[in-house]
Amino acid sequence: MPARTEAVRHHTGSNGVLGHHTDFLKRVADREKNARVSKQPPPLSVKQHAAHRKKMSGVRFIRPRYAAETQINVSGIFGKWKRYCTDMEVGDWKTILKKIDIATMEDLFLWVCEKHNIKSWGTSLEYIRQFQQLYTTVTGQYIDRNDIKELYKYHDCVLIPRFGLRAPNIDGKPVLNVDALRVILTFNIAYDTGVVPLERQRVNQAGCYMIICYAGVRPAELVNNERKPPKDGSLDELFGAKAVMSAEVQSDNEGAEDNVATDEDMKVVEMLLLQETIGRGRQKALCYEDILMMIVCHPVTGQATLAMSIKFIYHKGCDNKPRPTIFFFTPSKKLIFCPILLFLALALSDHAFDAKCIDDARSVLAAQVPGGLLCVPLRWKESMLKIPFFRRVSRDGALSENEAALYATLRDLMARQSLDAGFEVAWTPKAGRRGAANAANGNAPDAVRDQMMRHDPKFFTLTRDPRATKDMVPEEVWASLPPDPEISELEERRAKLKQGQYRFDGHEDEDEIRELIYKIGLKRSQREKRIVKEYREYYFYHRPTWDLERQAEGGEVEQYEEPAIDLVIPERARLAEIFCHQPDNLGDDEMARLRIEVVDLYVALCGKRETVKRKRAQRTAPAKLPTPELIKLEADPDIEFKPIPGPFPLLTHQNQCPGCIGDERMSLEERTFRYCRPTKRNDHFDDNHLEAKERSEQLGQLIICNDKRCKDIQMYTVDHFRNHVQSVHTITLRTSEQAQERRARKLKLRRSRQSAAQAHG
Ligand SMILES: [Zn+2]
Ligand SMILES: [Zn+2]
């Protein structure tokens, strides 16, 4: 039956893999259906055009199209202006603004400097610019040029000296060069004793360090740095209408002479000048669709190699002038520097690949390029395309499914890690931009830009003392520190009110005592922060002199030894070992195997968790130290990489947490951790686990006790769970009334603090 055979052959033809016809046909149908729904707005009628002409003739000024960020800034100065008008009894803000004079503007900025803790004149000038934008937005006019010149002179001659405003960024910004990158990446994986809510965040952080350094992008191109718009309706008040009408038209009641336009027509015309409510599309952050991973043939060896390109679209000013930048990455020899392995690991742990067969490092790194092709792009699942690549991790260690990581988290962790790694000046995420130019040398991957650097590279040397940490104040200094008189006074007052009683619930002065406790805590932590910072500056300034003097006196030059790596999570310890001791002369096969291992370790690490309890938890066995000499090519068979080595954790003590016991991302020691008092445990339980349990109850989901012995007990209410842990494990949680009370108290306290802060700000 030759005819039949031929028909089959015809269908399998040149595009090989088939069985996808149905899917394709469905896509065609969907697209054609969508195309029929016209996206173009209907044209206006003759009458509507006439109404439009009439409307536009009354427009004095079309407001400039400000970026969202600018609108928020303008609404910020708007709030200050309104408060100034009220507090200084100037009058109605709108009336005064419309006839603003130079004296009022000068007085406004004197008041702004008094009320706000402004340190650099960069900030005060920014406020002046924003005020000009506010004026234009509201009145549809520009402030008189001579007035503005006078205002700037007043700023320079009066405000700067009076408030001691310094020049912006007088210290210079540290720069992330490749050496600094090596230090911070090593520190992050091998030495950092600080805790992150989920180890995935540590891996995210490493990825951000690499991309910021190699590509010189702003952090806002990676994570979410969008400010929340104010909720007081000021954005709508300022920017709701696109045009400012002339005064005559506003008072004129449209005249009766040509009543051609109906209400309906007018409405259509009015709509043209109203701000569209912008639909929330994808978040402003690096998303999966910006990343392309592909297996390519190495141009020389012909070997299949994983490569990656990333498209950055959120550069500064992108709202007005999109100018995407594409970077191309190839694997680096030093595994610690390789962004491709890290990105691959994050994608694997997100199960982001469209091909079902891609589920581990080997399935990608050992794949071949089919004959005749140069490149196999690895496609993402359609559902992943708009998903941010670096995502937010909540305090209890849950990775968000669709929210981008926050700029503030990246920034704070970067500052803390750079100080703890011994750098003199804390890094800011902007540090990468200027260092980027020299990133492509040495062992770093080739990051090839398709356009010139957006900024001139300027280089500063980074001062680093590996012996320094963020908080390096010696115990003796803390011990001999004289008490702060202001704090002592508050403490005396508290002692007098409490009269030696430990508990003060229901005490007649309960509110004042709580307020005092809060204030004392705040003042103490502010003072400690100040001293930590001062000591560090003192140390970095004087240490070189101390060292020189000791040498001159014939003392030995102190040698610095890298500290031993001491980590609890086995995957992290193994990664540290590979990164710190990777030999230079590995063959292709060994490299291939190590690459696969690194990706697998990253993936496993992403799901692990450590909490502050780690430091206090008793170690049952000393964590295995990596061998300091040469890297071992095989993972140590003694190290157990599966979750929960040894016995099942059990609830055996009344101070344990019945929530943590079931968290398989944590070590056995942390899961069975004993708190010092049941109250502390209950604070922890209510803050970290209660909400999830209550949600389960609402959704009618099963609540289980995570002690293995109780796995068959089915519970559906939180109270049932409370009773169970009480009767079976003698653990007394707070009753739901007690928990509610505590919540209400916390909320009340937060509210009163917020309103206090607003009054001051
Ligand atoms: Zn817990
Ligand atoms: Zn139980």
PDB file of C-alpha atoms in Angstrom, residues 20 35 79 93 103 132 137 147 157 253 276 296 367 369 508 522 533 553 620 622 632 654 676 684-685 694 722:
ATOM      1  CA  HIS A  20       0.926  19.102  18.054  1.00  0.00           C
ATOM      2  CA  ALA A  35      -8.219  39.926  15.712  1.00  0.00           C
ATOM      3  CA  GLY A  79       1.352  67.132  50.814  1.00  0.00           C
ATOM      4  CA  TRP A  93      -3.555  76.023  49.395  1.00  0.00           C
ATOM      5  CA  ALA A 103       8.498  85.534  49.536  1.00  0.00           C
ATOM      6  CA  GLN A 132       7.843  73.867  40.153  1.00  0.00           C
ATOM      7  CA  THR A 137       0.387  70.828  37.158  1.00  0.00           C
ATOM      8  CA  ASP A 147      11.315  84.328  40.790  1.00  0.00           C
ATOM      9  CA  CYS A 157      22.953  81.842  50.348  1.00  0.00           C
ATOM     10  CA  ASN A 253     -21.925  77.916  31.079  1.00  0.00           C
ATOM     11  CA  GLU A 276      -6.749  56.342  31.761  1.00  0.00           C
ATOM     12  CA  VAL A 296      24.647  26.440  21.399  1.00  0.00           C
ATOM     13  CA  ALA A 367      21.747  17.864  26.109  1.00  0.00           C
ATOM     14  CA  VAL A 369      22.316  20.226  19.622  1.00  0.00           C
ATOM     15  CA  GLU A 508      -3.672  51.337  85.493  1.00  0.00           C
ATOM     16  CA  LEU A 522      14.039  52.753  70.150  1.00  0.00           C
ATOM     17  CA  LYS A 533      29.059  53.064  62.978  1.00  0.00           C
ATOM     18  CA  GLU A 553      58.535  48.842  67.157  1.00  0.00           C
ATOM     19  CA  THR A 620      23.974  17.283  67.751  1.00  0.00           C
ATOM     20  CA  PRO A 622      29.639  19.147  64.456  1.00  0.00           C
ATOM     21  CA  LYS A 632      37.436  16.767  46.317  1.00  0.00           C
ATOM     22  CA  GLN A 654       6.586  22.011  76.553  1.00  0.00           C
ATOM     23  CA  CYS A 676      13.453  29.673  77.050  1.00  0.00           C
ATOM     24  CA  HIS A 684       6.837  33.113  67.845  1.00  0.00           C
ATOM     25  CA  PHE A 685       3.949  30.753  67.104  1.00  0.00           C
ATOM     26  CA  GLU A 694      -6.548  30.005  60.753  1.00  0.00           C
ATOM     27  CA  ARG A 722      -4.757  23.767  70.502  1.00  0.00           C
TER      28      ARG A 722
END
